[in-house]
CSV table of C-alpha atoms and ligand atoms in Angstrom, one decimal:
chain,number,residue,atom,x,y,z
S,1,UNK,CA,88.3,10.7,40.8
S,2,UNK,CA,88.0,14.5,41.1
S,3,UNK,CA,89.8,16.6,38.5
S,4,UNK,CA,89.8,20.0,36.9
S,5,UNK,CA,87.6,20.4,33.8
S,6,UNK,CA,89.8,23.2,32.5
S,7,UNK,CA,90.0,26.7,33.8
S,8,UNK,CA,88.9,28.4,30.7
S,9,UNK,CA,85.8,26.4,30.6
S,10,UNK,CA,85.0,27.0,34.2
S,11,UNK,CA,85.2,30.7,33.6
S,12,UNK,CA,83.0,30.3,30.5
S,13,UNK,CA,80.3,28.3,32.0
S,14,UNK,CA,79.6,30.7,34.8
S,15,UNK,CA,77.7,32.6,32.1
S,16,UNK,CA,75.6,29.5,31.1
S,17,UNK,CA,75.8,25.7,30.8
S,18,UNK,CA,75.6,25.1,27.0
S,19,UNK,CA,73.8,22.1,25.8
S,20,UNK,CA,73.5,20.1,22.6
S,21,UNK,CA,70.4,18.0,22.4
S,22,UNK,CA,70.4,14.9,20.2
S,23,UNK,CA,66.8,13.7,19.6
S,24,UNK,CA,63.7,15.7,19.9
S,25,UNK,CA,60.8,13.1,20.2
S,26,UNK,CA,58.6,12.7,23.3
S,27,UNK,CA,61.5,13.0,25.9
S,28,UNK,CA,63.4,15.7,24.0
S,29,UNK,CA,60.3,17.8,23.8
S,30,UNK,CA,59.6,17.2,27.4
S,31,UNK,CA,63.1,18.5,28.2
S,32,UNK,CA,62.5,21.7,26.3
S,33,UNK,CA,59.2,22.3,28.0
S,34,UNK,CA,60.8,21.7,31.5
S,35,UNK,CA,63.7,24.0,30.7
S,36,UNK,CA,61.2,26.7,29.7
S,37,UNK,CA,58.8,26.3,32.6
S,38,UNK,CA,61.5,25.8,35.3
S,39,UNK,CA,64.2,28.0,34.0
S,40,UNK,CA,64.1,30.3,37.0
S,41,UNK,CA,64.2,27.7,39.7
S,42,UNK,CA,67.0,25.7,37.9
S,43,UNK,CA,69.2,28.7,37.7
S,44,UNK,CA,68.6,29.5,41.4
S,45,UNK,CA,69.7,26.0,42.3
S,46,UNK,CA,72.6,25.9,39.8
S,47,UNK,CA,73.9,29.4,39.8
S,48,UNK,CA,73.9,29.6,35.9
S,49,UNK,CA,71.2,29.2,33.3
S,50,UNK,CA,70.9,26.1,31.1
S,51,UNK,CA,71.2,27.2,27.5
S,52,UNK,CA,70.2,24.8,24.6
S,53,UNK,CA,72.5,25.7,21.7
S,54,UNK,CA,71.7,23.0,19.1
S,55,UNK,CA,69.1,20.3,18.6
S,56,UNK,CA,69.9,17.5,16.2
S,57,UNK,CA,66.9,15.5,14.8
S,58,UNK,CA,66.4,13.0,11.9
S,59,UNK,CA,64.0,15.3,10.1
S,60,UNK,CA,64.2,19.1,10.8
S,61,UNK,CA,61.2,19.8,8.7
S,62,UNK,CA,58.6,17.7,10.5
S,63,UNK,CA,55.8,19.2,12.7
S,64,UNK,CA,57.0,20.0,16.3
S,65,UNK,CA,55.5,21.2,19.6
S,66,UNK,CA,55.5,25.0,20.0
S,67,UNK,CA,58.0,24.6,22.7
S,68,UNK,CA,60.7,23.5,20.2
S,69,UNK,CA,62.8,26.4,18.9
S,70,UNK,CA,62.8,25.6,15.2
S,71,UNK,CA,65.9,27.8,14.6
S,72,UNK,CA,68.1,25.4,16.6
S,73,UNK,CA,66.9,22.3,14.7
S,74,UNK,CA,69.4,20.6,12.3
S,75,UNK,CA,70.2,17.1,11.0
S,76,UNK,CA,73.9,17.9,11.4
S,77,UNK,CA,75.2,15.9,14.3
S,78,UNK,CA,78.8,16.6,13.3
S,79,UNK,CA,78.3,20.3,13.8
S,80,UNK,CA,77.1,19.8,17.3
S,81,UNK,CA,80.0,17.5,18.2
S,82,UNK,CA,82.4,20.1,16.7
S,83,UNK,CA,80.9,23.0,18.5
S,84,UNK,CA,83.6,23.7,21.1
S,85,UNK,CA,81.1,25.8,23.1
S,86,UNK,CA,78.8,23.0,23.9
S,87,UNK,CA,79.5,21.6,27.4
S,88,UNK,CA,77.0,18.9,27.8
S,89,UNK,CA,75.6,16.5,25.1
S,90,UNK,CA,72.2,15.2,25.9
S,91,UNK,CA,71.2,12.0,24.0
S,92,UNK,CA,67.6,11.1,23.9
S,93,UNK,CA,67.4,9.7,20.3
S,94,UNK,CA,67.3,6.0,21.5
S,95,UNK,CA,68.7,3.0,19.6
S,96,UNK,CA,72.1,1.6,20.2
S,97,UNK,CA,74.3,1.9,17.0
S,98,UNK,CA,74.1,5.5,15.9
S,99,UNK,CA,73.4,6.8,19.5
S,100,UNK,CA,76.5,4.8,20.6
S,101,UNK,CA,78.7,6.5,17.9
S,102,UNK,CA,77.5,9.9,18.9
S,103,UNK,CA,77.9,9.4,22.6
S,104,UNK,CA,81.4,8.0,22.1
S,105,UNK,CA,82.3,10.9,19.8
S,106,UNK,CA,81.0,13.5,22.3
S,107,UNK,CA,83.0,11.8,25.2
S,108,UNK,CA,86.2,11.6,23.0
S,109,UNK,CA,85.9,15.4,22.5
S,110,UNK,CA,85.8,15.9,26.2
S,111,UNK,CA,82.0,16.7,26.4
S,112,UNK,CA,80.0,15.6,29.3
S,113,UNK,CA,77.1,13.3,28.4
S,114,UNK,CA,73.6,12.8,29.9
S,115,UNK,CA,71.6,10.0,28.3
S,116,UNK,CA,68.3,8.3,28.8
S,117,UNK,CA,69.4,5.3,26.6
S,118,UNK,CA,69.1,2.1,28.7
S,119,UNK,CA,69.8,-0.2,25.8
S,120,UNK,CA,73.0,1.6,25.0
S,121,UNK,CA,74.1,1.7,28.6
S,122,UNK,CA,73.3,-1.9,29.3
S,123,UNK,CA,75.2,-3.1,26.2
S,124,UNK,CA,78.1,-0.6,26.1
S,125,UNK,CA,78.1,1.0,29.5
S,126,UNK,CA,81.4,-0.4,30.6
S,127,UNK,CA,83.2,0.9,27.5
S,128,UNK,CA,81.5,4.3,27.6
S,129,UNK,CA,82.1,4.9,31.4
S,130,UNK,CA,85.7,3.9,31.0
S,131,UNK,CA,86.0,6.4,28.1
S,132,UNK,CA,84.3,9.1,30.2
S,133,UNK,CA,86.7,8.4,33.0
S,134,UNK,CA,89.7,8.6,30.6
S,135,UNK,CA,88.6,11.9,29.2
S,136,UNK,CA,87.7,13.4,32.6
S,137,UNK,CA,84.1,13.9,31.9
S,138,UNK,CA,80.8,12.8,33.4
S,139,UNK,CA,78.4,10.3,32.0
S,140,UNK,CA,75.0,10.4,33.8
S,141,UNK,CA,71.9,8.4,33.1
S,142,UNK,CA,69.2,8.8,35.8
S,143,UNK,CA,66.3,8.7,33.1
S,144,UNK,CA,67.5,5.3,31.7
S,145,UNK,CA,65.9,3.3,34.5
S,146,UNK,CA,62.4,3.8,35.8
S,147,UNK,CA,61.9,7.3,34.2
S,148,UNK,CA,61.2,9.8,36.8
S,149,UNK,CA,62.1,7.7,39.9
S,150,UNK,CA,65.5,8.8,41.2
S,151,UNK,CA,66.7,5.1,41.6
S,152,UNK,CA,70.2,5.7,40.1
S,153,UNK,CA,70.9,8.5,42.5
S,154,UNK,CA,69.6,6.4,45.4
S,155,UNK,CA,71.9,3.5,44.6
S,156,UNK,CA,74.8,5.7,43.7
S,157,UNK,CA,74.6,8.3,46.5
S,158,UNK,CA,72.0,7.6,49.2
S,159,UNK,CA,73.0,3.9,49.7
S,160,UNK,CA,76.8,4.6,49.5
S,161,UNK,CA,77.3,3.2,52.9
S,162,UNK,CA,75.0,0.3,52.7
S,163,UNK,CA,75.1,-3.1,50.7
S,164,UNK,CA,72.1,-4.1,48.6
S,165,UNK,CA,71.0,-7.5,49.4
S,166,UNK,CA,68.1,-7.7,47.0
S,167,UNK,CA,66.2,-5.6,44.5
S,168,UNK,CA,62.8,-6.3,43.0
S,169,UNK,CA,61.1,-4.0,40.6
S,170,UNK,CA,58.4,-3.2,38.1
S,171,UNK,CA,60.6,-1.3,35.7
S,172,UNK,CA,58.6,-1.5,32.5
S,173,UNK,CA,55.6,0.7,32.5
S,174,UNK,CA,54.1,-0.7,29.3
S,175,UNK,CA,53.9,-4.2,30.6
S,176,UNK,CA,52.6,-3.1,33.9
S,177,UNK,CA,49.9,-1.0,32.2
S,178,UNK,CA,48.9,-4.0,30.0
S,179,UNK,CA,48.5,-6.5,32.9
S,180,UNK,CA,46.9,-3.9,35.1
S,181,UNK,CA,44.3,-3.1,32.3
S,182,UNK,CA,43.7,-6.8,31.6
S,183,UNK,CA,43.0,-7.2,35.4
S,184,UNK,CA,41.0,-4.2,36.2
S,185,UNK,CA,39.1,-3.5,33.1
S,186,UNK,CA,39.1,-6.9,31.3
S,187,UNK,CA,41.0,-5.3,28.4
S,188,UNK,CA,42.5,-7.5,25.7
S,189,UNK,CA,46.3,-7.6,25.5
S,190,UNK,CA,46.2,-5.8,22.2
S,191,UNK,CA,43.9,-3.0,23.3
S,192,UNK,CA,46.0,-2.3,26.4
S,193,UNK,CA,49.2,-2.2,24.3
S,194,UNK,CA,47.6,0.3,21.9
S,195,UNK,CA,46.6,2.5,24.9
S,196,UNK,CA,50.1,2.3,26.3
S,197,UNK,CA,51.6,3.4,22.9
S,198,UNK,CA,49.1,6.2,22.5
S,199,UNK,CA,50.1,7.4,26.0
S,200,UNK,CA,53.8,7.5,25.0
S,201,UNK,CA,54.9,4.8,27.5
S,202,UNK,CA,55.9,2.1,24.9
S,203,UNK,CA,59.1,1.9,23.1
S,204,UNK,CA,59.3,2.7,19.3
S,205,UNK,CA,59.3,-1.0,18.9
S,206,UNK,CA,57.0,-2.3,21.6
S,207,UNK,CA,58.3,-5.8,21.3
S,208,UNK,CA,61.0,-4.8,23.7
S,209,UNK,CA,58.4,-3.8,26.3
S,210,UNK,CA,56.3,-7.0,26.1
S,211,UNK,CA,59.2,-9.5,25.7
S,212,UNK,CA,61.0,-8.2,28.7
S,213,UNK,CA,64.0,-6.8,26.7
S,214,UNK,CA,63.6,-3.3,28.1
S,215,UNK,CA,63.3,-4.5,31.6
S,216,UNK,CA,66.3,-6.8,31.1
S,217,UNK,CA,68.4,-3.7,30.0
S,218,UNK,CA,67.2,-1.8,33.1
S,219,UNK,CA,68.0,-4.7,35.4
S,220,UNK,CA,71.5,-5.0,34.0
S,221,UNK,CA,72.1,-1.4,34.8
S,222,UNK,CA,70.5,-1.6,38.3
S,223,UNK,CA,72.4,-4.8,39.3
S,224,UNK,CA,75.7,-3.2,38.3
S,225,UNK,CA,75.1,-0.2,40.6
S,226,UNK,CA,73.5,-2.2,43.4
S,227,UNK,CA,76.3,-4.9,43.6
S,228,UNK,CA,79.3,-3.2,42.1
S,229,UNK,CA,79.4,-6.0,39.5
S,230,UNK,CA,79.7,-6.1,35.8
S,231,UNK,CA,76.3,-7.3,34.6
S,232,UNK,CA,75.4,-7.7,30.9
S,233,UNK,CA,71.9,-8.1,29.5
S,234,UNK,CA,72.9,-11.6,28.4
S,235,UNK,CA,73.4,-12.6,32.1
S,236,UNK,CA,69.7,-12.0,32.8
S,237,UNK,CA,67.2,-14.9,31.9
S,238,UNK,CA,64.3,-12.9,30.5
S,239,UNK,CA,60.7,-13.8,29.8
S,240,UNK,CA,58.0,-11.4,28.6
S,241,UNK,CA,54.3,-11.1,29.3
S,242,UNK,CA,53.0,-12.2,26.0
S,243,UNK,CA,51.8,-15.6,27.2
S,244,UNK,CA,49.8,-14.3,30.1
S,245,UNK,CA,46.1,-14.8,29.5
S,246,UNK,CA,43.0,-13.3,31.1
S,247,UNK,CA,42.5,-16.8,32.6
S,248,UNK,CA,45.9,-16.7,34.3
S,249,UNK,CA,45.1,-13.4,35.8
S,250,UNK,CA,41.8,-14.7,37.1
S,251,UNK,CA,43.2,-18.0,38.4
S,252,UNK,CA,46.1,-16.2,40.1
S,253,UNK,CA,43.5,-14.0,41.9
S,254,UNK,CA,41.8,-17.1,43.3
S,255,UNK,CA,45.1,-18.2,44.8
S,256,UNK,CA,45.4,-14.7,46.3
S,257,UNK,CA,47.9,-13.2,43.9
S,258,UNK,CA,48.3,-10.6,41.2
S,259,UNK,CA,50.5,-11.0,38.2
S,260,UNK,CA,53.1,-8.3,37.8
S,261,UNK,CA,56.1,-7.9,35.4
S,262,UNK,CA,59.1,-8.2,37.6
S,263,UNK,CA,62.8,-7.6,37.4
S,264,UNK,CA,64.8,-9.3,40.3
S,265,UNK,CA,68.4,-9.1,41.3
S,266,UNK,CA,69.6,-10.6,44.5
S,267,UNK,CA,72.6,-11.9,46.2
S,268,UNK,CA,72.6,-15.6,46.9
S,269,UNK,CA,75.2,-16.7,49.4
S,270,UNK,CA,76.7,-20.2,48.9
S,271,UNK,CA,75.2,-22.8,51.1
S,272,UNK,CA,78.5,-23.7,52.9
S,273,UNK,CA,79.9,-20.3,53.7
S,274,UNK,CA,78.9,-16.6,53.6
S,275,UNK,CA,82.3,-15.7,52.1
S,276,UNK,CA,82.5,-13.3,49.2
S,277,UNK,CA,83.8,-16.0,46.8
S,278,UNK,CA,80.7,-18.1,47.2
S,279,UNK,CA,78.2,-15.3,46.5
S,280,UNK,CA,76.2,-15.5,43.3
S,281,UNK,CA,73.8,-13.2,41.6
S,282,UNK,CA,70.2,-14.4,40.9
S,283,UNK,CA,69.0,-12.2,38.1
S,284,UNK,CA,65.6,-12.6,36.4
S,285,UNK,CA,63.1,-10.7,34.4
S,286,UNK,CA,59.7,-12.4,34.1
S,287,UNK,CA,56.0,-12.0,35.0
S,288,UNK,CA,55.4,-13.3,38.5
S,289,UNK,CA,52.6,-13.9,41.0
S,290,UNK,CA,53.0,-11.5,43.9
S,291,UNK,CA,50.7,-11.6,47.1
S,292,UNK,CA,47.7,-9.4,46.7
S,293,UNK,CA,48.6,-7.5,49.9
S,294,UNK,CA,52.3,-6.8,48.8
S,295,UNK,CA,53.6,-3.4,47.9
S,296,UNK,CA,54.4,-4.5,44.3
S,297,UNK,CA,50.8,-5.8,43.8
S,298,UNK,CA,49.4,-2.4,44.4
S,299,UNK,CA,51.5,-0.5,41.8
S,300,UNK,CA,49.0,0.4,39.1
S,301,UNK,CA,49.0,1.2,35.4
S,302,UNK,CA,52.3,2.4,33.9
S,303,UNK,CA,53.7,3.2,37.4
S,304,UNK,CA,57.1,1.7,38.2
S,305,UNK,CA,58.4,0.7,41.6
S,306,UNK,CA,61.7,-0.6,43.0
S,307,UNK,CA,61.8,-2.5,46.3
S,308,UNK,CA,65.3,-2.4,47.7
S,309,UNK,CA,66.5,-4.5,50.7
S,310,UNK,CA,69.6,-3.0,52.2
S,311,UNK,CA,71.8,-4.8,54.7
S,312,UNK,CA,71.6,-1.8,57.1
S,313,UNK,CA,68.6,0.0,55.7
S,314,UNK,CA,66.2,-2.9,55.6
S,315,UNK,CA,63.3,-2.7,53.0
S,316,UNK,CA,62.7,0.5,51.1
S,317,UNK,CA,60.3,1.2,48.1
S,318,UNK,CA,60.6,3.9,45.5
S,319,UNK,CA,57.6,4.3,43.3
S,320,UNK,CA,56.5,6.7,40.6
S,321,UNK,CA,56.1,7.4,36.9
S,322,UNK,CA,58.6,5.1,35.0
S,323,UNK,CA,57.8,6.6,31.6
S,324,UNK,CA,56.3,9.6,29.9
S,325,UNK,CA,57.7,12.9,28.6
S,326,UNK,CA,57.9,15.0,31.8
S,327,UNK,CA,58.9,12.5,34.4
S,328,UNK,CA,61.7,11.3,32.1
S,329,UNK,CA,62.7,14.9,31.2
S,330,UNK,CA,62.8,15.7,34.8
S,331,UNK,CA,65.4,13.0,35.5
S,332,UNK,CA,67.5,14.1,32.4
S,333,UNK,CA,67.5,17.7,33.5
S,334,UNK,CA,68.4,16.9,37.1
S,335,UNK,CA,71.4,15.1,35.7
S,336,UNK,CA,72.2,18.2,33.6
S,337,UNK,CA,72.1,20.2,36.8
S,338,UNK,CA,74.4,17.8,38.4
S,339,UNK,CA,76.9,17.9,35.6
S,340,UNK,CA,76.5,21.7,35.5
S,341,UNK,CA,77.4,21.9,39.2
S,342,UNK,CA,80.5,19.9,38.6
S,343,UNK,CA,81.4,22.1,35.6
S,344,UNK,CA,81.0,25.3,37.7
S,345,UNK,CA,83.5,23.9,40.4
S,346,UNK,CA,85.8,22.4,37.8
S,347,UNK,CA,85.2,18.8,38.9
S,348,UNK,CA,84.1,15.6,37.4
S,349,UNK,CA,83.7,12.0,38.5
S,350,UNK,CA,83.0,13.0,42.1
S,351,UNK,CA,80.4,10.3,42.2
S,352,UNK,CA,81.2,7.3,40.0
S,353,UNK,CA,78.7,6.8,37.3
S,354,UNK,CA,78.1,3.2,38.4
S,355,UNK,CA,78.2,3.8,42.2
S,356,UNK,CA,81.6,1.9,42.5
S,357,UNK,CA,85.0,3.0,41.2
S,358,UNK,CA,85.6,1.4,37.7
S,359,UNK,CA,88.7,-0.3,38.9
S,360,UNK,CA,86.8,-1.9,41.8
S,361,UNK,CA,83.9,-3.5,39.8
S,362,UNK,CA,83.7,-7.2,40.4
S,363,UNK,CA,82.8,-10.2,38.3
S,364,UNK,CA,80.1,-12.1,40.4
S,365,UNK,CA,79.1,-15.5,39.0
S,366,UNK,CA,75.4,-15.7,38.0
S,367,UNK,CA,73.2,-18.3,39.4
S,368,UNK,CA,72.1,-21.0,37.0
S,369,UNK,CA,68.4,-20.3,36.3
S,370,UNK,CA,67.6,-24.1,37.0
S,371,UNK,CA,68.8,-23.7,40.6
S,372,UNK,CA,66.3,-21.0,41.4
S,373,UNK,CA,63.7,-22.1,43.9
S,374,UNK,CA,60.2,-20.7,44.3
S,375,UNK,CA,56.6,-21.8,44.3
S,376,UNK,CA,55.1,-22.0,40.9
S,377,UNK,CA,51.7,-21.3,39.4
S,378,UNK,CA,51.1,-24.0,36.7
S,379,UNK,CA,48.1,-24.2,34.2
S,380,UNK,CA,47.7,-26.9,31.7
S,381,UNK,CA,44.8,-27.4,29.3
S,382,UNK,CA,43.4,-31.0,29.1
S,383,UNK,CA,40.7,-33.2,27.8
S,384,UNK,CA,38.4,-33.9,30.8
S,385,UNK,CA,39.0,-37.6,30.9
S,386,UNK,CA,39.2,-39.9,34.0
S,387,UNK,CA,42.8,-40.3,35.2
S,388,UNK,CA,44.2,-37.0,33.8
S,389,UNK,CA,44.6,-35.2,37.1
S,390,UNK,CA,46.2,-38.3,38.6
S,391,UNK,CA,48.6,-38.5,35.7
S,392,UNK,CA,49.7,-34.8,36.1
S,393,UNK,CA,50.1,-35.2,39.9
S,394,UNK,CA,52.1,-38.4,39.4
S,395,UNK,CA,54.6,-36.6,37.0
S,396,UNK,CA,55.0,-33.8,39.4
S,397,UNK,CA,55.6,-36.0,42.3
S,398,UNK,CA,58.3,-38.0,40.4
S,399,UNK,CA,60.0,-34.8,39.7
S,400,UNK,CA,60.0,-33.6,43.3
S,401,UNK,CA,57.4,-30.9,42.7
S,402,UNK,CA,54.7,-31.0,45.4
S,403,UNK,CA,51.2,-29.5,44.8
S,404,UNK,CA,49.9,-27.1,47.5
S,405,UNK,CA,46.6,-26.2,45.8
S,406,UNK,CA,44.8,-27.4,42.7
S,407,UNK,CA,41.5,-26.8,40.9
S,408,UNK,CA,39.9,-27.6,37.5
S,409,UNK,CA,38.1,-24.9,35.7
S,410,UNK,CA,35.6,-25.0,32.8
S,411,UNK,CA,33.0,-27.3,31.6
S,412,UNK,CA,33.7,-27.5,27.9
S,413,UNK,CA,36.7,-29.4,26.8
S,414,UNK,CA,39.6,-28.6,27.0
S,415,UNK,CA,39.5,-27.6,30.6
S,416,UNK,CA,42.2,-25.8,32.6
S,417,UNK,CA,43.9,-27.6,35.5
S,418,UNK,CA,45.5,-25.0,37.7
S,419,UNK,CA,48.0,-25.6,40.4
S,420,UNK,CA,50.1,-23.8,42.9
S,421,UNK,CA,53.1,-25.8,44.0
S,422,UNK,CA,55.2,-25.8,47.1
S,423,UNK,CA,58.7,-24.4,46.7
S,424,UNK,CA,60.4,-26.3,44.0
S,425,UNK,CA,63.7,-26.1,42.0
S,426,UNK,CA,63.1,-24.7,38.6
S,427,UNK,CA,65.0,-27.4,36.9
S,428,UNK,CA,62.6,-29.9,38.4
S,429,UNK,CA,59.5,-28.0,37.3
S,430,UNK,CA,60.8,-27.6,33.7
S,431,UNK,CA,61.5,-31.4,33.5
S,432,UNK,CA,58.1,-32.1,34.9
S,433,UNK,CA,56.3,-29.8,32.5
S,434,UNK,CA,58.0,-31.4,29.5
S,435,UNK,CA,56.6,-34.7,30.6
S,436,UNK,CA,53.2,-33.3,31.4
S,437,UNK,CA,53.0,-31.7,27.9
S,438,UNK,CA,53.6,-35.1,26.4
S,439,UNK,CA,50.7,-36.8,28.3
S,440,UNK,CA,47.8,-38.2,26.2
S,441,UNK,CA,45.1,-35.8,27.3
S,442,UNK,CA,47.0,-32.7,27.6
S,443,UNK,CA,46.1,-30.4,24.6
S,444,UNK,CA,48.6,-27.5,24.7
S,445,UNK,CA,52.0,-26.6,26.4
S,446,UNK,CA,51.6,-25.8,30.2
S,447,UNK,CA,51.9,-22.2,31.5
S,448,UNK,CA,54.3,-21.8,34.4
S,449,UNK,CA,54.7,-18.5,36.4
S,450,UNK,CA,57.0,-18.0,39.3
S,451,UNK,CA,55.7,-16.8,42.7
S,452,UNK,CA,57.8,-14.0,44.1
S,453,UNK,CA,57.5,-13.0,47.8
X,1,LIG,N1,58.9,1.8,27.3
X,1,LIG,C1,59.5,2.1,28.6
X,1,LIG,C2,58.4,1.6,29.6
X,1,LIG,C3,59.7,3.5,28.7
X,1,LIG,O1,57.3,1.2,29.2
X,1,LIG,O2,58.7,1.5,30.8
X,1,LIG,C4,60.5,3.9,29.9
X,1,LIG,O3,61.8,3.4,29.8
């Protein structure tokens, strides 16, 4: 849909694009720094300067970076919403409830919105985009997924003529940082998490980083844009990285793999026919073993990467900083420039927020997690008694899970029995592990990690 944003406004904004900023933490401060340092080049690209008019924060008296204009700070969100001169509201406060109220209120007042809030978009994106369309304004969110990587724009614009077949990504920098540090430096999980927090990568509540919740939100957004389907976070089976031990990282290496925090979305065609109605979506967030020589294995530290397989394009990888003040601010401000361009020509909705027109979004059935097939890394801790390996192998065999490689590690009891299976159905592996955990000489619940190629 392309429409006129109002002649009076178009005339006004030729002077400047007026912005109200909600939130001035790590990302908000990054936005202000970028706007200061790149003001000239942005104006040359846009044809008008970007002008921050108001900044709403929780506490206007707390210490701020020198780049923050203190005279613009206020705790009064209502005044920002009621300010008829503000063209674009930029929401970088985070959280769902209050941020959702403010974004809704801004859209209702006919203000364009740029947000970096993945949780809000994943949970309420459908409602908010519908509201934006009804009010003839833009709602853009490049920074919500993979920080500085322009993945939303690629799915929305560059791949407009293609069909995404599969998408696999490392979209949580904190968990990639933790696993990378555990692997390369032998850091403990806790130390690596503290470093990620100190570097500003982690969420205010880092539980969402390590339990997969943050990646789940991002995958729901990516899958919606990639497949033109309504995907909710509750559609995505999600596991975090909390249970990964230094031993798992070492054992995976012996098999030729690296453990990475993955988010996967792929189309699975029905066995009997490639027809649209038999297509399902395989959606997953979990740590996975990836081959040491694969692209995703080489993505270090807090860096993010998304590997896309397009039906026409083939494989394509985008990689870069997925978190941090300036990369995230860069994506936010590029969205502001995009909205500003629309404002200056009196347009909106030229490119649908979710890549597909809202009235064409589909509901694609989600594949049952138990139907997923892959190789599995299995580790179980056992008392080193005669017959224990045979008992484990017997249970796996009875459940149609075939062992490809197996070794025992350790001399003190308990010892680790570590296996790599041939491709197996997840439902069968789960059933087998339940029986293995109940065996006499098994001392703790087995670890199972999927292998992703
Ligand atoms: N906590 C997020 C991460 C920040 O670690 O990736 C960017 O969304």
